[in-house]
PDB file of C-alpha atoms in Angstrom:
ATOM      1  CA  UNK A   1      80.816   3.700  28.011  1.00 52.00           C
ATOM      2  CA  UNK A   2      78.024   1.771  26.421  1.00 53.00           C
ATOM      3  CA  UNK A   3      78.001  -0.569  29.418  1.00 49.00           C
ATOM      4  CA  UNK A   4      77.615   2.018  31.790  1.00 49.00           C
ATOM      5  CA  UNK A   5      74.749   3.506  29.787  1.00 50.00           C
ATOM      6  CA  UNK A   6      73.088   0.183  29.522  1.00 46.00           C
ATOM      7  CA  UNK A   7      73.755  -0.628  33.362  1.00 43.00           C
ATOM      8  CA  UNK A   8      72.139   3.031  34.101  1.00 41.00           C
ATOM      9  CA  UNK A   9      69.098   2.276  31.794  1.00 43.00           C
ATOM     10  CA  UNK A  10      68.599  -1.079  33.510  1.00 40.00           C
ATOM     11  CA  UNK A  11      68.887   0.452  37.172  1.00 42.00           C
ATOM     12  CA  UNK A  12      66.227   3.174  36.057  1.00 38.00           C
ATOM     13  CA  UNK A  13      63.894   0.523  34.628  1.00 36.00           C
ATOM     14  CA  UNK A  14      64.369  -1.433  38.050  1.00 42.00           C
ATOM     15  CA  UNK A  15      63.655   1.538  39.938  1.00 38.00           C
ATOM     16  CA  UNK A  16      60.480   2.391  37.998  1.00 39.00           C
ATOM     17  CA  UNK A  17      59.374  -0.986  38.322  1.00 42.00           C
ATOM     18  CA  UNK A  18      59.874  -1.093  41.986  1.00 44.00           C
ATOM     19  CA  UNK A  19      58.249   2.240  42.477  1.00 36.00           C
ATOM     20  CA  UNK A  20      55.225   1.124  40.288  1.00 37.00           C
ATOM     21  CA  UNK A  21      54.697  -2.189  42.285  1.00 40.00           C
ATOM     22  CA  UNK A  22      55.179  -0.464  45.606  1.00 47.00           C
ATOM     23  CA  UNK A  23      52.462   2.196  44.612  1.00 50.00           C
ATOM     24  CA  UNK A  24      50.101  -0.448  43.435  1.00 53.00           C
ATOM     25  CA  UNK A  25      50.779  -2.672  46.169  1.00 77.00           C
ATOM     26  CA  UNK A  26      50.061  -0.197  48.829  1.00 86.00           C
ATOM     27  CA  UNK A  27      46.552   0.691  47.186  1.00 91.00           C
ATOM     28  CA  UNK A  28      43.296  -0.271  49.120  1.00 90.00           C
ATOM     29  CA  UNK A  29      42.971  -4.084  49.381  1.00 90.00           C
ATOM     30  CA  UNK A  30      46.181  -4.815  47.509  1.00 90.00           C
ATOM     31  CA  UNK A  31      48.917  -6.822  48.898  1.00 88.00           C
ATOM     32  CA  UNK A  32      50.875  -4.494  50.964  1.00 88.00           C
ATOM     33  CA  UNK A  33      47.626  -2.771  52.345  1.00 87.00           C
ATOM     34  CA  UNK A  34      46.439  -5.940  53.831  1.00 86.00           C
ATOM     35  CA  UNK A  35      49.822  -6.887  55.123  1.00 85.00           C
ATOM     36  CA  UNK A  36      50.166  -3.554  56.967  1.00 81.00           C
ATOM     37  CA  UNK A  37      46.419  -3.430  57.847  1.00 78.00           C
ATOM     38  CA  UNK A  38      46.478   0.217  56.708  1.00 82.00           C
ATOM     39  CA  UNK A  39      42.873   0.344  55.436  1.00 87.00           C
ATOM     40  CA  UNK A  40      41.251  -2.548  57.395  1.00 89.00           C
ATOM     41  CA  UNK A  41      40.757  -4.860  54.156  1.00 92.00           C
ATOM     42  CA  UNK A  42      41.495  -8.166  54.795  1.00 93.00           C
ATOM     43  CA  UNK A  43      40.098 -10.486  52.295  1.00 92.00           C
ATOM     44  CA  UNK A  44      38.565 -10.356  48.652  1.00 94.00           C
ATOM     45  CA  UNK A  45      36.283 -12.951  47.068  1.00 95.00           C
ATOM     46  CA  UNK A  46      35.717 -12.516  43.367  1.00 95.00           C
ATOM     47  CA  UNK A  47      32.705 -13.616  41.657  1.00 96.00           C
ATOM     48  CA  UNK A  48      32.748 -13.956  37.810  1.00 94.00           C
ATOM     49  CA  UNK A  49      30.423 -12.891  35.102  1.00 94.00           C
ATOM     50  CA  UNK A  50      28.292 -10.730  37.220  1.00 95.00           C
ATOM     51  CA  UNK A  51      26.993  -7.077  37.178  1.00 93.00           C
ATOM     52  CA  UNK A  52      25.899  -5.516  40.379  1.00 94.00           C
ATOM     53  CA  UNK A  53      22.984  -3.203  40.796  1.00 93.00           C
ATOM     54  CA  UNK A  54      23.648   0.390  41.176  1.00 87.00           C
ATOM     55  CA  UNK A  55      22.348   0.903  44.789  1.00 86.00           C
ATOM     56  CA  UNK A  56      21.592  -2.526  46.710  1.00 92.00           C
ATOM     57  CA  UNK A  57      22.950  -5.652  45.400  1.00 94.00           C
ATOM     58  CA  UNK A  58      24.358  -7.620  48.360  1.00 95.00           C
ATOM     59  CA  UNK A  59      22.483  -8.993  51.346  1.00 94.00           C
ATOM     60  CA  UNK A  60      23.403  -8.871  54.995  1.00 91.00           C
ATOM     61  CA  UNK A  61      25.866 -11.742  55.873  1.00 93.00           C
ATOM     62  CA  UNK A  62      24.521 -14.322  57.997  1.00 92.00           C
ATOM     63  CA  UNK A  63      26.124 -16.160  60.793  1.00 92.00           C
ATOM     64  CA  UNK A  64      27.168 -18.869  58.606  1.00 94.00           C
ATOM     65  CA  UNK A  65      29.102 -16.498  56.309  1.00 94.00           C
ATOM     66  CA  UNK A  66      26.758 -16.647  53.575  1.00 95.00           C
ATOM     67  CA  UNK A  67      24.896 -13.919  51.583  1.00 96.00           C
ATOM     68  CA  UNK A  68      23.258 -13.374  48.217  1.00 97.00           C
ATOM     69  CA  UNK A  69      23.944 -10.976  45.315  1.00 97.00           C
ATOM     70  CA  UNK A  70      21.307  -9.842  43.083  1.00 97.00           C
ATOM     71  CA  UNK A  71      22.051  -8.424  39.854  1.00 95.00           C
ATOM     72  CA  UNK A  72      22.734  -9.534  36.009  1.00 94.00           C
ATOM     73  CA  UNK A  73      24.443 -12.560  34.576  1.00 94.00           C
ATOM     74  CA  UNK A  74      27.004 -11.708  32.199  1.00 89.00           C
ATOM     75  CA  UNK A  75      27.881 -13.896  29.291  1.00 81.00           C
ATOM     76  CA  UNK A  76      31.239 -13.550  27.654  1.00 69.00           C
ATOM     77  CA  UNK A  77      30.977 -11.101  24.540  1.00 64.00           C
ATOM     78  CA  UNK A  78      27.276 -11.204  24.655  1.00 60.00           C
ATOM     79  CA  UNK A  79      26.634  -8.616  27.464  1.00 66.00           C
ATOM     80  CA  UNK A  80      23.693  -9.193  30.152  1.00 68.00           C
ATOM     81  CA  UNK A  81      21.633 -12.356  29.696  1.00 81.00           C
ATOM     82  CA  UNK A  82      19.118 -11.794  32.491  1.00 90.00           C
ATOM     83  CA  UNK A  83      18.555 -11.099  36.140  1.00 95.00           C
ATOM     84  CA  UNK A  84      20.124 -13.638  38.620  1.00 96.00           C
ATOM     85  CA  UNK A  85      20.602 -14.351  42.404  1.00 97.00           C
ATOM     86  CA  UNK A  86      24.298 -15.451  43.212  1.00 98.00           C
ATOM     87  CA  UNK A  87      24.402 -17.411  46.576  1.00 98.00           C
ATOM     88  CA  UNK A  88      28.043 -17.054  47.996  1.00 97.00           C
ATOM     89  CA  UNK A  89      30.041 -18.214  51.159  1.00 97.00           C
ATOM     90  CA  UNK A  90      32.106 -15.510  52.274  1.00 95.00           C
ATOM     91  CA  UNK A  91      34.193 -17.706  54.792  1.00 93.00           C
ATOM     92  CA  UNK A  92      35.272 -20.293  52.450  1.00 92.00           C
ATOM     93  CA  UNK A  93      35.443 -17.538  49.624  1.00 93.00           C
ATOM     94  CA  UNK A  94      33.345 -19.484  47.112  1.00 95.00           C
ATOM     95  CA  UNK A  95      30.077 -19.133  44.995  1.00 97.00           C
ATOM     96  CA  UNK A  96      27.543 -21.649  46.015  1.00 97.00           C
ATOM     97  CA  UNK A  97      24.884 -21.502  43.297  1.00 97.00           C
ATOM     98  CA  UNK A  98      22.993 -19.229  40.708  1.00 97.00           C
ATOM     99  CA  UNK A  99      19.214 -18.863  40.344  1.00 97.00           C
ATOM    100  CA  UNK A 100      17.567 -17.024  37.312  1.00 95.00           C
ATOM    101  CA  UNK A 101      14.848 -14.491  38.470  1.00 95.00           C
ATOM    102  CA  UNK A 102      11.699 -13.730  36.665  1.00 89.00           C
ATOM    103  CA  UNK A 103      11.920 -10.181  36.192  1.00 94.00           C
ATOM    104  CA  UNK A 104      11.583  -7.621  33.117  1.00 90.00           C
ATOM    105  CA  UNK A 105      14.749  -6.574  31.247  1.00 88.00           C
ATOM    106  CA  UNK A 106      14.206  -3.044  32.949  1.00 91.00           C
ATOM    107  CA  UNK A 107      14.823  -4.656  36.355  1.00 93.00           C
ATOM    108  CA  UNK A 108      17.295  -2.553  38.159  1.00 94.00           C
ATOM    109  CA  UNK A 109      16.490  -2.125  42.047  1.00 94.00           C
ATOM    110  CA  UNK A 110      16.480  -4.582  45.011  1.00 96.00           C
ATOM    111  CA  UNK A 111      15.716  -3.692  48.776  1.00 94.00           C
ATOM    112  CA  UNK A 112      16.764  -6.388  51.211  1.00 94.00           C
ATOM    113  CA  UNK A 113      14.630  -7.016  54.499  1.00 92.00           C
ATOM    114  CA  UNK A 114      16.412  -6.325  57.589  1.00 87.00           C
ATOM    115  CA  UNK A 115      17.133  -9.889  58.401  1.00 87.00           C
ATOM    116  CA  UNK A 116      18.592 -10.443  54.840  1.00 90.00           C
ATOM    117  CA  UNK A 117      16.245 -13.364  54.177  1.00 94.00           C
ATOM    118  CA  UNK A 118      14.051 -11.680  51.428  1.00 96.00           C
ATOM    119  CA  UNK A 119      14.301  -9.067  48.821  1.00 97.00           C
ATOM    120  CA  UNK A 120      11.972  -6.687  47.111  1.00 97.00           C
ATOM    121  CA  UNK A 121      12.645  -6.493  43.447  1.00 96.00           C
ATOM    122  CA  UNK A 122      11.568  -3.562  41.228  1.00 95.00           C
ATOM    123  CA  UNK A 123      11.985  -1.512  38.138  1.00 94.00           C
ATOM    124  CA  UNK A 124      12.571   2.454  38.625  1.00 90.00           C
ATOM    125  CA  UNK A 125      11.137   3.388  35.280  1.00 88.00           C
ATOM    126  CA  UNK A 126       8.532   0.562  34.615  1.00 88.00           C
ATOM    127  CA  UNK A 127       5.384  -0.342  36.467  1.00 89.00           C
ATOM    128  CA  UNK A 128       5.233  -3.844  35.227  1.00 92.00           C
ATOM    129  CA  UNK A 129       8.303  -5.192  36.192  1.00 91.00           C
ATOM    130  CA  UNK A 130       7.450  -8.614  37.556  1.00 92.00           C
ATOM    131  CA  UNK A 131       5.297 -11.591  36.344  1.00 88.00           C
ATOM    132  CA  UNK A 132       1.562 -10.812  35.402  1.00 87.00           C
ATOM    133  CA  UNK A 133       2.099  -7.183  35.046  1.00 90.00           C
ATOM    134  CA  UNK A 134       2.871  -6.669  38.681  1.00 94.00           C
ATOM    135  CA  UNK A 135       4.990  -3.725  40.020  1.00 93.00           C
ATOM    136  CA  UNK A 136       7.238  -5.690  42.029  1.00 95.00           C
ATOM    137  CA  UNK A 137       8.037  -9.092  43.507  1.00 96.00           C
ATOM    138  CA  UNK A 138       9.045 -10.467  46.805  1.00 97.00           C
ATOM    139  CA  UNK A 139      11.732 -13.365  46.588  1.00 97.00           C
ATOM    140  CA  UNK A 140      13.782 -15.436  48.897  1.00 97.00           C
ATOM    141  CA  UNK A 141      17.306 -14.645  49.040  1.00 96.00           C
ATOM    142  CA  UNK A 142      18.421 -18.320  49.630  1.00 95.00           C
ATOM    143  CA  UNK A 143      17.169 -19.484  46.447  1.00 95.00           C
ATOM    144  CA  UNK A 144      15.404 -16.974  44.633  1.00 96.00           C
ATOM    145  CA  UNK A 145      12.004 -18.503  45.157  1.00 96.00           C
ATOM    146  CA  UNK A 146       9.161 -16.014  44.273  1.00 96.00           C
ATOM    147  CA  UNK A 147       7.273 -15.505  47.603  1.00 96.00           C
ATOM    148  CA  UNK A 148       4.744 -12.903  46.410  1.00 95.00           C
ATOM    149  CA  UNK A 149       3.839  -9.944  44.141  1.00 95.00           C
ATOM    150  CA  UNK A 150       3.275  -6.365  44.770  1.00 94.00           C
ATOM    151  CA  UNK A 151       0.902  -4.437  42.595  1.00 92.00           C
ATOM    152  CA  UNK A 152       1.543  -0.715  44.055  1.00 89.00           C
ATOM    153  CA  UNK A 153       4.310   0.724  42.261  1.00 89.00           C
ATOM    154  CA  UNK A 154       6.891   2.851  44.014  1.00 87.00           C
ATOM    155  CA  UNK A 155       9.773   4.401  41.910  1.00 82.00           C
ATOM    156  CA  UNK A 156      12.697   4.176  44.446  1.00 83.00           C
ATOM    157  CA  UNK A 157      11.606   2.029  47.525  1.00 88.00           C
ATOM    158  CA  UNK A 158      14.280   2.026  50.353  1.00 88.00           C
ATOM    159  CA  UNK A 159      13.020  -0.034  53.038  1.00 90.00           C
ATOM    160  CA  UNK A 160      11.389  -3.623  52.609  1.00 93.00           C
ATOM    161  CA  UNK A 161       7.596  -3.924  53.167  1.00 91.00           C
ATOM    162  CA  UNK A 162       6.992  -4.395  56.949  1.00 90.00           C
ATOM    163  CA  UNK A 163      10.165  -3.287  58.071  1.00 90.00           C
ATOM    164  CA  UNK A 164      10.551  -0.509  60.612  1.00 89.00           C
ATOM    165  CA  UNK A 165      10.499   2.849  59.108  1.00 90.00           C
ATOM    166  CA  UNK A 166      10.185   6.455  60.429  1.00 92.00           C
ATOM    167  CA  UNK A 167       6.816   8.132  60.411  1.00 90.00           C
ATOM    168  CA  UNK A 168       5.601  10.513  57.540  1.00 89.00           C
ATOM    169  CA  UNK A 169       7.006  13.594  59.175  1.00 90.00           C
ATOM    170  CA  UNK A 170      10.452  12.401  58.005  1.00 91.00           C
ATOM    171  CA  UNK A 171      11.900  12.471  54.375  1.00 87.00           C
ATOM    172  CA  UNK A 172      11.845   9.337  52.013  1.00 83.00           C
ATOM    173  CA  UNK A 173      15.772   9.326  53.011  1.00 83.00           C
ATOM    174  CA  UNK A 174      15.121   8.605  56.633  1.00 92.00           C
ATOM    175  CA  UNK A 175      15.870   5.283  58.194  1.00 93.00           C
ATOM    176  CA  UNK A 176      15.434   4.162  61.941  1.00 95.00           C
ATOM    177  CA  UNK A 177      18.366   2.835  64.166  1.00 95.00           C
ATOM    178  CA  UNK A 178      18.597   1.433  67.593  1.00 93.00           C
ATOM    179  CA  UNK A 179      15.446  -0.299  67.484  1.00 91.00           C
ATOM    180  CA  UNK A 180      13.481   2.796  66.444  1.00 91.00           C
ATOM    181  CA  UNK A 181      15.070   5.059  69.179  1.00 95.00           C
ATOM    182  CA  UNK A 182      16.690   7.109  66.622  1.00 96.00           C
ATOM    183  CA  UNK A 183      16.095   8.112  62.841  1.00 96.00           C
ATOM    184  CA  UNK A 184      19.054   8.827  60.300  1.00 95.00           C
ATOM    185  CA  UNK A 185      17.875  11.758  58.280  1.00 93.00           C
ATOM    186  CA  UNK A 186      19.129  14.217  55.591  1.00 90.00           C
ATOM    187  CA  UNK A 187      18.290  17.811  56.690  1.00 90.00           C
ATOM    188  CA  UNK A 188      17.277  20.558  54.468  1.00 89.00           C
ATOM    189  CA  UNK A 189      20.914  21.486  53.956  1.00 89.00           C
ATOM    190  CA  UNK A 190      21.982  18.155  52.855  1.00 88.00           C
ATOM    191  CA  UNK A 191      23.706  17.371  56.123  1.00 91.00           C
ATOM    192  CA  UNK A 192      23.273  13.788  57.571  1.00 93.00           C
ATOM    193  CA  UNK A 193      21.906  14.023  60.959  1.00 95.00           C
ATOM    194  CA  UNK A 194      20.920  11.464  63.728  1.00 96.00           C
ATOM    195  CA  UNK A 195      17.593  12.606  65.468  1.00 96.00           C
ATOM    196  CA  UNK A 196      16.015  11.166  68.802  1.00 95.00           C
ATOM    197  CA  UNK A 197      12.469  11.836  68.244  1.00 93.00           C
ATOM    198  CA  UNK A 198      11.454  11.368  72.037  1.00 90.00           C
ATOM    199  CA  UNK A 199      13.538  14.220  73.196  1.00 90.00           C
ATOM    200  CA  UNK A 200      14.380  16.189  69.932  1.00 89.00           C
ATOM    201  CA  UNK A 201      18.029  15.615  70.338  1.00 94.00           C
ATOM    202  CA  UNK A 202      20.011  16.218  67.018  1.00 95.00           C
ATOM    203  CA  UNK A 203      23.445  15.109  66.163  1.00 96.00           C
ATOM    204  CA  UNK A 204      25.273  16.047  62.956  1.00 96.00           C
ATOM    205  CA  UNK A 205      26.905  12.872  61.518  1.00 95.00           C
ATOM    206  CA  UNK A 206      28.438  14.460  58.384  1.00 91.00           C
ATOM    207  CA  UNK A 207      28.070  17.782  56.842  1.00 90.00           C
ATOM    208  CA  UNK A 208      27.265  18.537  53.217  1.00 85.00           C
ATOM    209  CA  UNK A 209      30.778  19.420  52.334  1.00 82.00           C
ATOM    210  CA  UNK A 210      32.047  16.390  54.431  1.00 82.00           C
ATOM    211  CA  UNK A 211      29.724  14.164  52.249  1.00 75.00           C
ATOM    212  CA  UNK A 212      31.129  15.521  48.963  1.00 65.00           C
ATOM    213  CA  UNK A 213      28.542  13.884  46.736  1.00 65.00           C
ATOM    214  CA  UNK A 214      25.250  15.122  45.636  1.00 63.00           C
ATOM    215  CA  UNK A 215      23.506  11.916  45.645  1.00 69.00           C
ATOM    216  CA  UNK A 216      20.980  10.764  48.147  1.00 74.00           C
ATOM    217  CA  UNK A 217      22.753   9.302  51.075  1.00 80.00           C
ATOM    218  CA  UNK A 218      23.724   5.528  50.765  1.00 83.00           C
ATOM    219  CA  UNK A 219      23.001   4.356  54.246  1.00 88.00           C
ATOM    220  CA  UNK A 220      23.667   0.929  55.619  1.00 90.00           C
ATOM    221  CA  UNK A 221      22.107  -0.048  58.879  1.00 91.00           C
ATOM    222  CA  UNK A 222      23.589  -3.120  60.763  1.00 91.00           C
ATOM    223  CA  UNK A 223      21.064  -6.021  61.153  1.00 86.00           C
ATOM    224  CA  UNK A 224      20.882  -5.078  65.046  1.00 89.00           C
ATOM    225  CA  UNK A 225      20.540  -1.362  64.127  1.00 91.00           C
ATOM    226  CA  UNK A 226      23.499  -0.639  66.476  1.00 93.00           C
ATOM    227  CA  UNK A 227      25.537   0.736  63.874  1.00 94.00           C
ATOM    228  CA  UNK A 228      25.190   3.142  60.817  1.00 95.00           C
ATOM    229  CA  UNK A 229      27.423   3.332  57.519  1.00 93.00           C
ATOM    230  CA  UNK A 230      27.451   5.783  54.991  1.00 91.00           C
ATOM    231  CA  UNK A 231      29.130   4.896  51.815  1.00 87.00           C
ATOM    232  CA  UNK A 232      30.612   7.699  49.557  1.00 84.00           C
ATOM    233  CA  UNK A 233      31.490   7.073  45.899  1.00 76.00           C
ATOM    234  CA  UNK A 234      32.430   9.669  43.339  1.00 70.00           C
ATOM    235  CA  UNK A 235      31.837   9.313  39.519  1.00 66.00           C
ATOM    236  CA  UNK A 236      34.324  10.575  37.110  1.00 65.00           C
ATOM    237  CA  UNK A 237      37.814  12.172  37.914  1.00 68.00           C
ATOM    238  CA  UNK A 238      38.432  11.844  41.435  1.00 68.00           C
ATOM    239  CA  UNK A 239      40.150  13.970  43.985  1.00 69.00           C
ATOM    240  CA  UNK A 240      39.457  11.964  46.913  1.00 75.00           C
ATOM    241  CA  UNK A 241      38.883   8.047  47.247  1.00 81.00           C
ATOM    242  CA  UNK A 242      35.662   6.259  47.777  1.00 87.00           C
ATOM    243  CA  UNK A 243      35.270   5.137  51.256  1.00 88.00           C
ATOM    244  CA  UNK A 244      32.669   4.899  54.331  1.00 90.00           C
ATOM    245  CA  UNK A 245      32.088   6.131  57.755  1.00 92.00           C
ATOM    246  CA  UNK A 246      30.477   4.323  60.551  1.00 95.00           C
ATOM    247  CA  UNK A 247      28.550   5.749  63.654  1.00 96.00           C
ATOM    248  CA  UNK A 248      27.062   4.355  66.898  1.00 96.00           C
ATOM    249  CA  UNK A 249      23.180   4.158  66.065  1.00 95.00           C
ATOM    250  CA  UNK A 250      22.159   5.466  69.315  1.00 95.00           C
ATOM    251  CA  UNK A 251      24.814   8.266  70.438  1.00 95.00           C
ATOM    252  CA  UNK A 252      25.979   9.159  66.858  1.00 95.00           C
ATOM    253  CA  UNK A 253      29.624   8.858  68.077  1.00 96.00           C
ATOM    254  CA  UNK A 254      31.963   7.969  64.963  1.00 95.00           C
ATOM    255  CA  UNK A 255      33.368   4.529  65.352  1.00 94.00           C
ATOM    256  CA  UNK A 256      35.340   4.088  62.007  1.00 92.00           C
ATOM    257  CA  UNK A 257      36.160   5.714  58.874  1.00 90.00           C
ATOM    258  CA  UNK A 258      37.977   4.550  55.629  1.00 90.00           C
ATOM    259  CA  UNK A 259      39.109   6.600  52.799  1.00 88.00           C
ATOM    260  CA  UNK A 260      40.319   4.469  49.786  1.00 88.00           C
ATOM    261  CA  UNK A 261      42.908   5.009  47.342  1.00 89.00           C
ATOM    262  CA  UNK A 262      42.081   6.999  44.158  1.00 88.00           C
ATOM    263  CA  UNK A 263      41.732   3.797  42.024  1.00 88.00           C
ATOM    264  CA  UNK A 264      39.372   2.153  44.533  1.00 90.00           C
ATOM    265  CA  UNK A 265      35.622   2.747  43.169  1.00 87.00           C
ATOM    266  CA  UNK A 266      32.602   1.407  45.119  1.00 89.00           C
ATOM    267  CA  UNK A 267      30.047  -0.255  42.755  1.00 87.00           C
ATOM    268  CA  UNK A 268      27.037  -0.797  44.958  1.00 86.00           C
ATOM    269  CA  UNK A 269      25.761  -0.977  48.683  1.00 85.00           C
ATOM    270  CA  UNK A 270      27.979  -2.317  51.511  1.00 88.00           C
ATOM    271  CA  UNK A 271      26.850  -5.346  53.444  1.00 92.00           C
ATOM    272  CA  UNK A 272      27.319  -5.712  57.315  1.00 93.00           C
ATOM    273  CA  UNK A 273      28.687  -9.132  58.696  1.00 93.00           C
ATOM    274  CA  UNK A 274      26.186 -10.582  61.298  1.00 91.00           C
ATOM    275  CA  UNK A 275      28.291  -9.727  64.222  1.00 91.00           C
ATOM    276  CA  UNK A 276      29.065  -5.969  63.109  1.00 91.00           C
ATOM    277  CA  UNK A 277      32.687  -6.637  63.095  1.00 92.00           C
ATOM    278  CA  UNK A 278      33.106  -6.191  59.446  1.00 94.00           C
ATOM    279  CA  UNK A 279      31.893  -4.371  56.345  1.00 94.00           C
ATOM    280  CA  UNK A 280      31.899  -5.729  52.707  1.00 95.00           C
ATOM    281  CA  UNK A 281      32.304  -3.555  49.849  1.00 93.00           C
ATOM    282  CA  UNK A 282      31.579  -4.204  46.286  1.00 93.00           C
ATOM    283  CA  UNK A 283      33.591  -3.081  43.176  1.00 92.00           C
ATOM    284  CA  UNK A 284      33.689  -4.045  39.523  1.00 90.00           C
ATOM    285  CA  UNK A 285      36.535  -5.993  37.676  1.00 88.00           C
ATOM    286  CA  UNK A 286      36.442  -6.432  33.956  1.00 87.00           C
ATOM    287  CA  UNK A 287      32.844  -8.291  34.077  1.00 86.00           C
ATOM    288  CA  UNK A 288      33.407  -9.776  37.644  1.00 92.00           C
ATOM    289  CA  UNK A 289      32.894  -8.186  40.909  1.00 94.00           C
ATOM    290  CA  UNK A 290      35.246  -8.043  43.801  1.00 95.00           C
ATOM    291  CA  UNK A 291      33.826  -8.219  47.511  1.00 96.00           C
ATOM    292  CA  UNK A 292      36.268  -6.764  49.831  1.00 95.00           C
ATOM    293  CA  UNK A 293      36.172  -7.451  53.658  1.00 95.00           C
ATOM    294  CA  UNK A 294      36.920  -4.468  56.013  1.00 94.00           C
ATOM    295  CA  UNK A 295      37.520  -5.319  59.534  1.00 93.00           C
ATOM    296  CA  UNK A 296      36.057  -2.552  61.721  1.00 87.00           C
ATOM    297  CA  UNK A 297      38.486  -0.810  64.000  1.00 69.00           C
ATOM    298  CA  UNK A 298      38.277   2.471  65.717  1.00 60.00           C
ATOM    299  CA  UNK A 299      38.933   5.449  63.625  1.00 48.00           C
ATOM    300  CA  UNK A 300      40.685   3.384  60.479  1.00 43.00           C
ATOM    301  CA  UNK A 301      42.154   5.932  58.063  1.00 41.00           C
TER     302      UNK A 301
END
């Protein structure tokens, strides 16, 4: 009898372990999810001792597979040690080099240029964020070299200075797409819409209810402006996983959507590959960040 009970317990433990492994392995970007191609996640790069910025922390990825992360260096058991630029190679899945950035301790915001070669760095709560009491700094994303200083303070800049932007009739949330032929905007009801200013055409991309969150839309326009991605992340206890939706920047037609498993938490912006074929998502992991590559296929669920 004792042997039967022991065997039953062993089988129960084995079954429980198998169920746990299968459940974990099918979560977004875990082994079985990648094997089956369920979410489109195909690869993950881990960057150690780095804390991302909340909104934009990763530049668009170049044709050479390289990109830059801007955030905070983490020292083991000592917390944040200073702003840093981390150059990475996503093709070879390695970190190339780190460069310290001369910004104030309140530094918390970055805006990348459309070509990904420069970034505007600022503070959302402090007017003298950069050297010499300047409000912001413009740096090279290749090596962190300071290219200029900005004196005019803006609390929450979204578009890099000099890059295309909608005219003043649109809200601060708006961004241009399709080489300026369309504008992606949040309307009065917090629906996300595509507007063609020349003929007044309006296409609803996502209703307020479909967006599910109350934050300003986290839009990422592809480098050639042909595609628009909306990232959705939900703090606290979740009833639906984080994810993203992608539309054609001219027609507003939906190209793809991904709803991740409940354990998957997007920590910052997504970044486009140079050919629009993939999206890279960032999530935190015990003082490190994981950068997941999602191949964009039509209507991935």
